[in-house]
GROMACS .gro file of C-alpha atoms in nm:
model
  400
    1MET     CA    1  -7.354   9.502  -7.755
    2SER     CA    2  -7.423   9.750  -8.018
    3PRO     CA    3  -7.312  10.044  -8.130
    4ARG     CA    4  -7.548  10.411  -8.027
    5ARG     CA    5  -7.718  10.536  -8.303
    6SER     CA    6  -7.722  10.911  -8.164
    7GLY     CA    7  -7.588  11.079  -7.923
    8GLN     CA    8  -7.154  11.212  -7.927
    9ALA     CA    9  -6.878  11.046  -8.083
   10SER     CA   10  -6.683  10.975  -7.806
   11LEU     CA   11  -6.365  11.234  -7.855
   12THR     CA   12  -6.102  11.028  -7.651
   13LEU     CA   13  -6.181  10.762  -7.877
   14LEU     CA   14  -6.185  11.001  -8.137
   15VAL     CA   15  -5.857  11.134  -8.085
   16ALA     CA   16  -5.661  10.785  -8.032
   17VAL     CA   17  -5.803  10.633  -8.347
   18THR     CA   18  -5.674  10.959  -8.588
   19MET     CA   19  -5.349  10.946  -8.404
   20THR     CA   20  -5.288  10.563  -8.543
   21GLY     CA   21  -5.310  10.732  -8.875
   22THR     CA   22  -4.935  10.847  -8.853
   23VAL     CA   23  -4.844  10.593  -8.561
   24ALA     CA   24  -4.675  10.366  -8.841
   25LEU     CA   25  -4.517  10.625  -8.991
   26HIS     CA   26  -4.301  10.741  -8.695
   27ILE     CA   27  -4.254  10.407  -8.498
   28PHE     CA   28  -4.105  10.210  -8.765
   29VAL     CA   29  -3.838  10.444  -8.839
   30PRO     CA   30  -3.586  10.340  -8.576
   31ALA     CA   31  -3.640   9.968  -8.663
   32LEU     CA   32  -3.557  10.060  -9.023
   33ALA     CA   33  -3.180   9.985  -8.974
   34ALA     CA   34  -3.244   9.637  -8.853
   35ALA     CA   35  -3.531   9.527  -9.069
   36ALA     CA   36  -3.280   9.605  -9.361
   37ALA     CA   37  -2.984   9.373  -9.200
   38ASP     CA   38  -3.319   9.070  -9.121
   39LEU     CA   39  -3.416   9.120  -9.496
   40GLY     CA   40  -3.082   9.130  -9.645
   41THR     CA   41  -3.151   9.427  -9.863
   42THR     CA   42  -3.021   9.767  -9.931
   43PRO     CA   43  -3.112  10.076  -9.735
   44VAL     CA   44  -3.224  10.245 -10.063
   45ALA     CA   45  -3.502   9.985 -10.072
   46ALA     CA   46  -3.562   9.926  -9.716
   47GLN     CA   47  -3.608  10.356  -9.718
   48LEU     CA   48  -3.939  10.278 -10.005
   49THR     CA   49  -4.106  10.132  -9.699
   50ILE     CA   50  -4.134  10.507  -9.564
   51THR     CA   51  -4.141  10.642  -9.886
   52LEU     CA   52  -4.416  10.483  -9.991
   53TYR     CA   53  -4.589  10.490  -9.692
   54LEU     CA   54  -4.630  10.875  -9.706
   55VAL     CA   55  -4.745  10.800 -10.060
   56GLY     CA   56  -5.022  10.610  -9.955
   57LEU     CA   57  -5.128  10.821  -9.698
   58ALA     CA   58  -5.134  11.112  -9.894
   59CYS     CA   59  -5.331  10.931 -10.203
   60GLY     CA   60  -5.527  10.687  -9.995
   61GLN     CA   61  -5.715  11.012  -9.825
   62LEU     CA   62  -5.865  11.119 -10.126
   63VAL     CA   63  -6.085  10.808 -10.146
   64TYR     CA   64  -6.264  10.794  -9.779
   65GLY     CA   65  -6.386  11.156  -9.779
   66PRO     CA   66  -6.657  11.049 -10.093
   67LEU     CA   67  -6.680  10.727  -9.927
   68SER     CA   68  -6.845  10.829  -9.588
   69ASP     CA   69  -7.000  11.055  -9.722
   70ARG     CA   70  -7.244  10.813  -9.891
   71PHE     CA   71  -7.182  10.515  -9.656
   72GLY     CA   72  -7.086  10.725  -9.342
   73ARG     CA   73  -6.849  10.733  -9.151
   74ARG     CA   74  -6.830  10.449  -8.908
   75PRO     CA   75  -6.872  10.171  -9.187
   76VAL     CA   76  -6.651  10.263  -9.376
   77LEU     CA   77  -6.356  10.355  -9.095
   78ILE     CA   78  -6.383  10.009  -8.934
   79ALA     CA   79  -6.314   9.910  -9.291
   80GLY     CA   80  -6.027  10.129  -9.313
   81LEU     CA   81  -5.889  10.018  -8.948
   82SER     CA   82  -5.968   9.628  -9.079
   83LEU     CA   83  -5.674   9.747  -9.390
   84TYR     CA   84  -5.476   9.896  -9.152
   85LEU     CA   85  -5.478   9.524  -8.942
   86ALA     CA   86  -5.454   9.329  -9.246
   87GLY     CA   87  -5.104   9.538  -9.360
   88LEU     CA   88  -4.981   9.499  -8.980
   89PHE     CA   89  -5.006   9.144  -8.987
   90LEU     CA   90  -4.853   9.069  -9.354
   91ALA     CA   91  -4.571   9.274  -9.200
   92ILE     CA   92  -4.533   9.086  -8.884
   93PRO     CA   93  -4.381   8.748  -9.088
   94ALA     CA   94  -4.201   8.960  -9.364
   95THR     CA   95  -3.918   8.751  -9.544
   96SER     CA   96  -3.854   8.950  -9.811
   97ILE     CA   97  -3.816   9.326  -9.845
   98GLU     CA   98  -4.130   9.289 -10.151
   99VAL     CA   99  -4.347   9.176  -9.863
  100LEU     CA  100  -4.288   9.441  -9.617
  101ILE     CA  101  -4.312   9.745  -9.889
  102LEU     CA  102  -4.650   9.597  -9.983
  103ALA     CA  103  -4.755   9.543  -9.595
  104ARG     CA  104  -4.701   9.927  -9.565
  105VAL     CA  105  -4.879  10.002  -9.847
  106LEU     CA  106  -5.123   9.841  -9.660
  107GLN     CA  107  -5.104   9.962  -9.356
  108SER     CA  108  -5.082  10.367  -9.507
  109LEU     CA  109  -5.437  10.319  -9.745
  110GLY     CA  110  -5.593  10.160  -9.406
  111ALA     CA  111  -5.468  10.427  -9.140
  112CYS     CA  112  -5.527  10.744  -9.370
  113GLY     CA  113  -5.881  10.660  -9.324
  114SER     CA  114  -5.835  10.720  -8.990
  115LEU     CA  115  -5.668  11.106  -9.069
  116VAL     CA  116  -5.984  11.167  -9.235
  117LEU     CA  117  -6.226  11.044  -9.080
  118GLY     CA  118  -6.148  11.169  -8.704
  119ARG     CA  119  -6.171  11.522  -8.826
  120ALA     CA  120  -6.504  11.470  -9.052
  121MET     CA  121  -6.697  11.284  -8.739
  122VAL     CA  122  -6.576  11.611  -8.494
  123ARG     CA  123  -6.743  11.839  -8.775
  124ASP     CA  124  -7.075  11.618  -8.801
  125VAL     CA  125  -7.161  11.665  -8.451
  126SER     CA  126  -7.010  12.015  -8.339
  127THR     CA  127  -7.075  12.378  -8.401
  128ALA     CA  128  -6.847  12.569  -8.653
  129THR     CA  129  -6.661  12.725  -8.353
  130ASP     CA  130  -6.718  12.419  -8.105
  131ALA     CA  131  -6.538  12.256  -8.396
  132ALA     CA  132  -6.222  12.478  -8.404
  133ARG     CA  133  -6.162  12.325  -8.032
  134LYS     CA  134  -6.212  11.971  -8.112
  135ILE     CA  135  -5.938  12.013  -8.392
  136ALA     CA  136  -5.745  12.125  -8.138
  137ILE     CA  137  -5.789  11.889  -7.917
  138LEU     CA  138  -5.680  11.612  -8.244
  139THR     CA  139  -5.394  11.861  -8.340
  140MET     CA  140  -5.219  11.880  -8.024
  141ALA     CA  141  -5.275  11.506  -7.982
  142MET     CA  142  -5.128  11.440  -8.309
  143THR     CA  143  -4.855  11.679  -8.221
  144LEU     CA  144  -4.706  11.453  -8.020
  145THR     CA  145  -4.711  11.102  -8.247
  146PRO     CA  146  -4.381  11.201  -8.448
  147ALA     CA  147  -4.231  11.330  -8.101
  148LEU     CA  148  -4.305  10.960  -7.910
  149ALA     CA  149  -4.367  10.746  -8.145
  150PRO     CA  150  -3.989  10.681  -8.312
  151ALA     CA  151  -3.896  10.676  -7.909
  152ILE     CA  152  -4.192  10.374  -7.840
  153GLY     CA  153  -4.039  10.216  -8.191
  154GLY     CA  154  -3.692  10.212  -8.072
  155LEU     CA  155  -3.709  10.089  -7.701
  156VAL     CA  156  -3.913   9.787  -7.841
  157ALA     CA  157  -3.753   9.728  -8.116
  158GLY     CA  158  -3.429   9.724  -7.885
  159ALA     CA  159  -3.605   9.476  -7.655
  160PHE     CA  160  -3.783   9.236  -7.887
  161GLY     CA  161  -3.687   9.285  -8.291
  162TRP     CA  162  -3.838   9.463  -8.526
  163ARG     CA  163  -4.114   9.261  -8.612
  164ALA     CA  164  -4.258   9.319  -8.266
  165VAL     CA  165  -4.292   9.698  -8.383
  166PHE     CA  166  -4.575   9.553  -8.597
  167VAL     CA  167  -4.738   9.310  -8.317
  168VAL     CA  168  -4.721   9.604  -8.030
  169LEU     CA  169  -4.942   9.789  -8.256
  170ALA     CA  170  -5.119   9.562  -8.450
  171ALA     CA  171  -5.260   9.486  -8.108
  172VAL     CA  172  -5.370   9.868  -8.057
  173VAL     CA  173  -5.528   9.895  -8.371
  174ALA     CA  174  -5.697   9.578  -8.313
  175GLY     CA  175  -5.847   9.745  -7.951
  176LEU     CA  176  -5.940  10.048  -8.082
  177GLY     CA  177  -6.142   9.859  -8.383
  178ALA     CA  178  -6.295   9.704  -8.132
  179LEU     CA  179  -6.392   9.993  -7.955
  180VAL     CA  180  -6.523  10.110  -8.285
  181VAL     CA  181  -6.750   9.870  -8.389
  182LEU     CA  182  -6.915   9.799  -7.968
  183THR     CA  183  -6.913  10.196  -7.911
  184LEU     CA  184  -6.933  10.473  -8.191
  185PRO     CA  185  -7.190  10.597  -8.330
  186GLU     CA  186  -7.298  10.745  -8.720
  187THR     CA  187  -7.231  11.099  -8.721
  188ASN     CA  188  -7.292  11.169  -9.107
  189ARG     CA  189  -7.657  11.200  -9.067
  190ARG     CA  190  -7.708  11.278  -9.408
  191PRO     CA  191  -7.602  11.131  -9.671
  192VAL     CA  192  -7.517  11.169 -10.033
  193ALA     CA  193  -7.527  10.946 -10.378
  194LEU     CA  194  -7.191  10.796 -10.404
  195PRO     CA  195  -7.047  11.007 -10.746
  196GLY     CA  196  -6.816  10.796 -11.003
  197ILE     CA  197  -6.487  10.928 -11.059
  198GLY     CA  198  -6.517  11.224 -11.295
  199ALA     CA  199  -6.824  11.297 -11.003
  200VAL     CA  200  -6.554  11.312 -10.710
  201ALA     CA  201  -6.304  11.509 -10.898
  202GLY     CA  202  -6.555  11.774 -10.949
  203ALA     CA  203  -6.651  11.754 -10.605
  204TYR     CA  204  -6.304  11.783 -10.574
  205LEU     CA  205  -6.293  12.088 -10.811
  206ARG     CA  206  -6.563  12.213 -10.627
  207LEU     CA  207  -6.442  12.292 -10.277
  208LEU     CA  208  -6.090  12.438 -10.461
  209ARG     CA  209  -6.317  12.718 -10.659
  210ASP     CA  210  -6.434  12.827 -10.355
  211PRO     CA  211  -6.187  13.099 -10.263
  212VAL     CA  212  -6.271  13.014  -9.843
  213TYR     CA  213  -6.195  12.682  -9.865
  214ARG     CA  214  -5.869  12.728 -10.083
  215ALA     CA  215  -5.746  13.012  -9.860
  216TYR     CA  216  -5.799  12.767  -9.553
  217VAL     CA  217  -5.675  12.476  -9.727
  218LEU     CA  218  -5.408  12.634  -9.839
  219ALA     CA  219  -5.311  12.816  -9.483
  220GLY     CA  220  -5.381  12.475  -9.269
  221ALA     CA  221  -5.161  12.219  -9.522
  222CYS     CA  222  -4.881  12.501  -9.486
  223ALA     CA  223  -4.930  12.490  -9.092
  224GLY     CA  224  -4.929  12.149  -9.089
  225THR     CA  225  -4.652  12.021  -9.234
  226SER     CA  226  -4.406  12.294  -9.288
  227LEU     CA  227  -4.235  12.174  -8.957
  228TYR     CA  228  -4.122  11.924  -9.113
  229ALA     CA  229  -3.824  12.095  -9.302
  230PHE     CA  230  -3.682  12.136  -8.900
  231LEU     CA  231  -3.709  11.760  -8.832
  232ALA     CA  232  -3.637  11.640  -9.156
  233VAL     CA  233  -3.256  11.832  -9.114
  234ALA     CA  234  -3.286  11.880  -8.749
  235PRO     CA  235  -2.920  11.553  -8.663
  236PHE     CA  236  -2.737  11.740  -8.918
  237LEU     CA  237  -2.820  12.113  -8.725
  238LEU     CA  238  -2.785  11.977  -8.451
  239VAL     CA  239  -2.488  11.736  -8.394
  240ASP     CA  240  -2.316  11.839  -8.701
  241ARG     CA  241  -2.355  12.241  -8.697
  242LEU     CA  242  -2.397  12.250  -8.285
  243GLY     CA  243  -2.273  11.893  -8.139
  244ARG     CA  244  -2.544  11.820  -7.943
  245SER     CA  245  -2.575  11.400  -7.892
  246SER     CA  246  -2.776  11.183  -8.085
  247GLN     CA  247  -2.971  11.120  -7.710
  248GLU     CA  248  -3.040  11.539  -7.730
  249VAL     CA  249  -3.147  11.552  -8.070
  250GLY     CA  250  -3.439  11.360  -8.011
  251LEU     CA  251  -3.506  11.606  -7.622
  252ASP     CA  252  -3.447  11.882  -7.874
  253CYS     CA  253  -3.734  11.782  -8.096
  254LEU     CA  254  -3.991  11.688  -7.827
  255ILE     CA  255  -3.922  12.081  -7.721
  256VAL     CA  256  -4.019  12.242  -8.076
  257VAL     CA  257  -4.311  11.998  -8.032
  258ALA     CA  258  -4.369  12.075  -7.738
  259GLY     CA  259  -4.451  12.354  -7.873
  260MET     CA  260  -4.708  12.307  -8.103
  261VAL     CA  261  -4.894  12.176  -7.787
  262VAL     CA  262  -4.913  12.499  -7.610
  263GLY     CA  263  -5.004  12.624  -7.940
  264SER     CA  264  -5.309  12.378  -8.023
  265ALA     CA  265  -5.393  12.416  -7.650
  266LEU     CA  266  -5.454  12.812  -7.652
  267ALA     CA  267  -5.672  12.722  -7.976
  268GLY     CA  268  -5.912  12.571  -7.802
  269ARG     CA  269  -5.911  12.785  -7.468
  270LEU     CA  270  -5.995  13.066  -7.764
  271ALA     CA  271  -6.298  12.868  -7.958
  272GLY     CA  272  -6.609  13.076  -7.911
  273ARG     CA  273  -6.408  13.387  -7.786
  274VAL     CA  274  -6.238  13.514  -8.103
  275PRO     CA  275  -6.359  13.416  -8.450
  276ILE     CA  276  -6.194  13.201  -8.645
  277LEU     CA  277  -5.994  13.386  -8.959
  278ARG     CA  278  -5.898  13.628  -8.643
  279ALA     CA  279  -5.693  13.337  -8.454
  280ALA     CA  280  -5.573  13.152  -8.802
  281LYS     CA  281  -5.376  13.525  -8.878
  282VAL     CA  282  -5.254  13.550  -8.552
  283GLY     CA  283  -5.101  13.231  -8.516
  284ASN     CA  284  -4.948  13.307  -8.912
  285GLY     CA  285  -4.861  13.582  -8.799
  286VAL     CA  286  -4.641  13.437  -8.477
  287CYS     CA  287  -4.479  13.182  -8.775
  288LEU     CA  288  -4.416  13.462  -8.997
  289ALA     CA  289  -4.184  13.656  -8.688
  290ALA     CA  290  -4.019  13.339  -8.593
  291ALA     CA  291  -3.977  13.225  -8.941
  292LEU     CA  292  -3.773  13.538  -9.014
  293ALA     CA  293  -3.571  13.593  -8.671
  294LEU     CA  294  -3.386  13.251  -8.698
  295LEU     CA  295  -3.310  13.382  -9.092
  296ALA     CA  296  -3.204  13.660  -8.921
  297ILE     CA  297  -2.992  13.526  -8.633
  298ASP     CA  298  -2.831  13.184  -8.852
  299ARG     CA  299  -2.720  13.529  -9.129
  300ALA     CA  300  -2.591  13.744  -8.870
  301GLY     CA  301  -2.382  13.400  -8.728
  302ALA     CA  302  -2.544  13.346  -8.398
  303LEU     CA  303  -2.670  13.042  -8.420
  304THR     CA  304  -2.656  12.846  -8.089
  305VAL     CA  305  -2.898  12.607  -7.945
  306VAL     CA  306  -3.075  12.785  -7.770
  307THR     CA  307  -3.143  13.065  -8.089
  308LEU     CA  308  -3.219  12.742  -8.323
  309LEU     CA  309  -3.448  12.602  -8.054
  310ALA     CA  310  -3.671  12.950  -7.945
  311PRO     CA  311  -3.784  13.078  -8.312
  312LEU     CA  312  -3.859  12.706  -8.346
  313VAL     CA  313  -4.075  12.656  -8.020
  314LEU     CA  314  -4.210  13.024  -8.098
  315TYR     CA  315  -4.311  12.872  -8.450
  316ALA     CA  316  -4.489  12.584  -8.355
  317VAL     CA  317  -4.681  12.812  -8.088
  318GLY     CA  318  -4.779  12.938  -8.456
  319ILE     CA  319  -4.875  12.652  -8.623
  320GLY     CA  320  -5.082  12.499  -8.303
  321LEU     CA  321  -5.280  12.821  -8.341
  322LEU     CA  322  -5.299  12.858  -8.698
  323GLY     CA  323  -5.366  12.456  -8.781
  324PRO     CA  324  -5.674  12.385  -8.614
  325ASN     CA  325  -5.863  12.724  -8.719
  326ALA     CA  326  -5.769  12.680  -9.048
  327VAL     CA  327  -5.939  12.298  -9.082
  328ALA     CA  328  -6.213  12.453  -8.875
  329GLY     CA  329  -6.297  12.643  -9.179
  330LEU     CA  330  -6.233  12.461  -9.413
  331MET     CA  331  -6.479  12.163  -9.306
  332ASN     CA  332  -6.687  12.471  -9.237
  333VAL     CA  333  -6.751  12.618  -9.607
  334ASP     CA  334  -6.990  12.244  -9.645
  335PRO     CA  335  -7.111  12.048  -9.348
  336HIS     CA  336  -7.322  11.793  -9.592
  337ALA     CA  337  -6.944  11.714  -9.788
  338ALA     CA  338  -6.690  11.766  -9.479
  339GLY     CA  339  -6.535  11.395  -9.568
  340SER     CA  340  -6.470  11.568  -9.921
  341ALA     CA  341  -6.323  11.855  -9.768
  342SER     CA  342  -6.128  11.618  -9.504
  343SER     CA  343  -5.957  11.427  -9.798
  344LEU     CA  344  -5.882  11.692  -9.985
  345TYR     CA  345  -5.703  11.933  -9.677
  346GLY     CA  346  -5.503  11.557  -9.609
  347PHE     CA  347  -5.337  11.500  -9.922
  348MET     CA  348  -5.287  11.865  -9.954
  349GLN     CA  349  -5.117  11.870  -9.643
  350MET     CA  350  -4.922  11.550  -9.732
  351ALA     CA  351  -4.825  11.658 -10.022
  352LEU     CA  352  -4.694  12.023  -9.935
  353GLY     CA  353  -4.550  11.809  -9.631
  354ALA     CA  354  -4.287  11.644  -9.914
  355LEU     CA  355  -4.234  11.929 -10.088
  356PHE     CA  356  -4.056  12.112  -9.789
  357THR     CA  357  -3.866  11.809  -9.669
  358LEU     CA  358  -3.758  11.803 -10.069
  359ALA     CA  359  -3.671  12.138 -10.035
  360VAL     CA  360  -3.484  12.165  -9.757
  361ALA     CA  361  -3.292  11.855  -9.815
  362THR     CA  362  -3.180  11.940 -10.155
  363TRP     CA  363  -3.054  12.278 -10.018
  364HIS     CA  364  -2.900  12.152  -9.684
  365ASP     CA  365  -2.592  12.340  -9.689
  366GLY     CA  366  -2.515  12.302  -9.312
  367SER     CA  367  -2.671  12.659  -9.187
  368ALA     CA  368  -3.011  12.714  -9.060
  369THR     CA  369  -3.096  12.894  -9.396
  370PRO     CA  370  -3.296  12.618  -9.570
  371VAL     CA  371  -3.521  12.589  -9.307
  372ALA     CA  372  -3.575  12.920  -9.241
  373ALA     CA  373  -3.628  13.039  -9.545
  374THR     CA  374  -3.862  12.772  -9.594
  375LEU     CA  375  -4.048  12.831  -9.291
  376LEU     CA  376  -4.109  13.170  -9.394
  377ALA     CA  377  -4.216  13.092  -9.733
  378ALA     CA  378  -4.471  12.806  -9.578
  379SER     CA  379  -4.586  13.121  -9.390
  380VAL     CA  380  -4.605  13.423  -9.607
  381ILE     CA  381  -4.842  13.146  -9.880
  382ALA     CA  382  -5.077  13.114  -9.594
  383ALA     CA  383  -5.070  13.489  -9.505
  384LEU     CA  384  -5.118  13.578  -9.915
  385SER     CA  385  -5.404  13.274  -9.865
  386LEU     CA  386  -5.576  13.420  -9.542
  387ARG     CA  387  -5.546  13.762  -9.670
  388ARG     CA  388  -5.863  13.679  -9.950
  389VAL     CA  389  -6.127  13.562  -9.651
  390ARG     CA  390  -6.302  13.839  -9.504
  391ASN     CA  391  -6.484  13.754  -9.154
  392GLY     CA  392  -6.805  13.638  -9.095
  393PRO     CA  393  -7.031  13.361  -9.225
  394ALA     CA  394  -6.824  13.320  -9.566
  395ALA     CA  395  -6.497  13.286  -9.376
  396GLY     CA  396  -6.642  12.980  -9.174
  397ASP     CA  397  -6.734  13.151  -8.831
  398ALA     CA  398  -7.069  13.065  -8.841
  399ASP     CA  399  -7.252  12.818  -8.665
  400LEU     CA  400  -7.425  12.584  -8.935
   0.00000   0.00000   0.00000
C-alpha cells in the first residue's frame, strides 16, 4: 500500500504524532527513582535524563524545519520517528545511566521532529483561518500530555517496572510510524533548496526581523510554556503550603490543564469568525487579569486551594485561546517556510519554558508570589509584543 500523494493529511494522525513529541518527557518522570535505584546511580545523574531531553527537544527543532522545507515533511518525519524508536529500543536494555542518558537524547532528537512537522503539515494544507482552528485542536490535544502521561507512566512502571515504560512507548511510536508510512501524504508541494548552516541561520534571522513573526513567536512562546512555572512548584505549594496529598496534586494539576483544553476549544470555535490577532489579544488579556488576581490573592494572605486554582484555570483558558492563534499568525508570515517558522517557534518555546521554571525554582519561597509574578511577566511580554502588530493581511489574518 502506498501513501496518498494528494488530498488532506489526516488531522487525527497528525495530532497523535505531534503528541508523541513530549510524551517521552512526561511519561518517564514517575519511573525516574526506580531507574536510578536499578542502575545504581545518583538522583542528580538520573535527573539528566529529563534535563538533556529538554535540551535535545529545543535544539533539535532548529534542524527539522529547514530539512522539511527542502526534502518534504513526510520523509523527514519518518526519519525523526525512526530515530525516536531507536532511542526507545536503546533505553529498554540499558545497564548504565550513561547509556540511558544517550538513549534519552536520541529520543528527544527524534521526537522533536513530530512537534515541528505536525504544525507545518497542518499549515501546508490549510488556509490561514482554518490553520488557527486545526492548530487549536493540536494544542488542545497536547495540553493533555503533561496531565495524563505521568499517570500512565506511573501505572506501567508500578506494574511492570521502569523499562516497561519504554516498551509501551516504543509500541505506540512504531504503530504511528507505520500509519505515517502507509497513509500520510506529502504536504510540502513547494520544496526549496537546502541551505548551508549560514543560510539556515540567515533564514531564522530573516524571520526574526519580521515584526509580525517576532511578535507572534514571542507571544506564543510565552503562552506555550509559562504555565510550566506552576507545574514545576505545584507539589511544594499544594502539599507544603496548602496541605494537599500527593494524589490530590495530580488532580489539581489536571483541573488547571483542563482550562487550556477549554481555551483551545474556544479558539477552534472562533477561528474564521474573529481575526487571529484579536483572538490572540483577548486570550492574553485573560492571562494578564488572571495573573494579577493570583498575585493580589497571595499578597493579601488569602491563598487557599480554591483561590489558587481558580485564577490558574482562568490563566490556562487564556493560554488555550492565545497559543493557537499566535502559532497560526507566525505560520502565516511565510507559508513557504512553514517548517523553519515552526522550528524556531519550538526552540523559543522550550527555551522560555526552561527560563520560567528556573525563575520560580530559584525564587521559590513557599508562597504563590514567584508563580504569579512569572505568569504576569509572561503576559506583559506577550501584550507588548502583540501591540506591535496591526490587523489585516500583514498580521497573518489573510488566507494565503
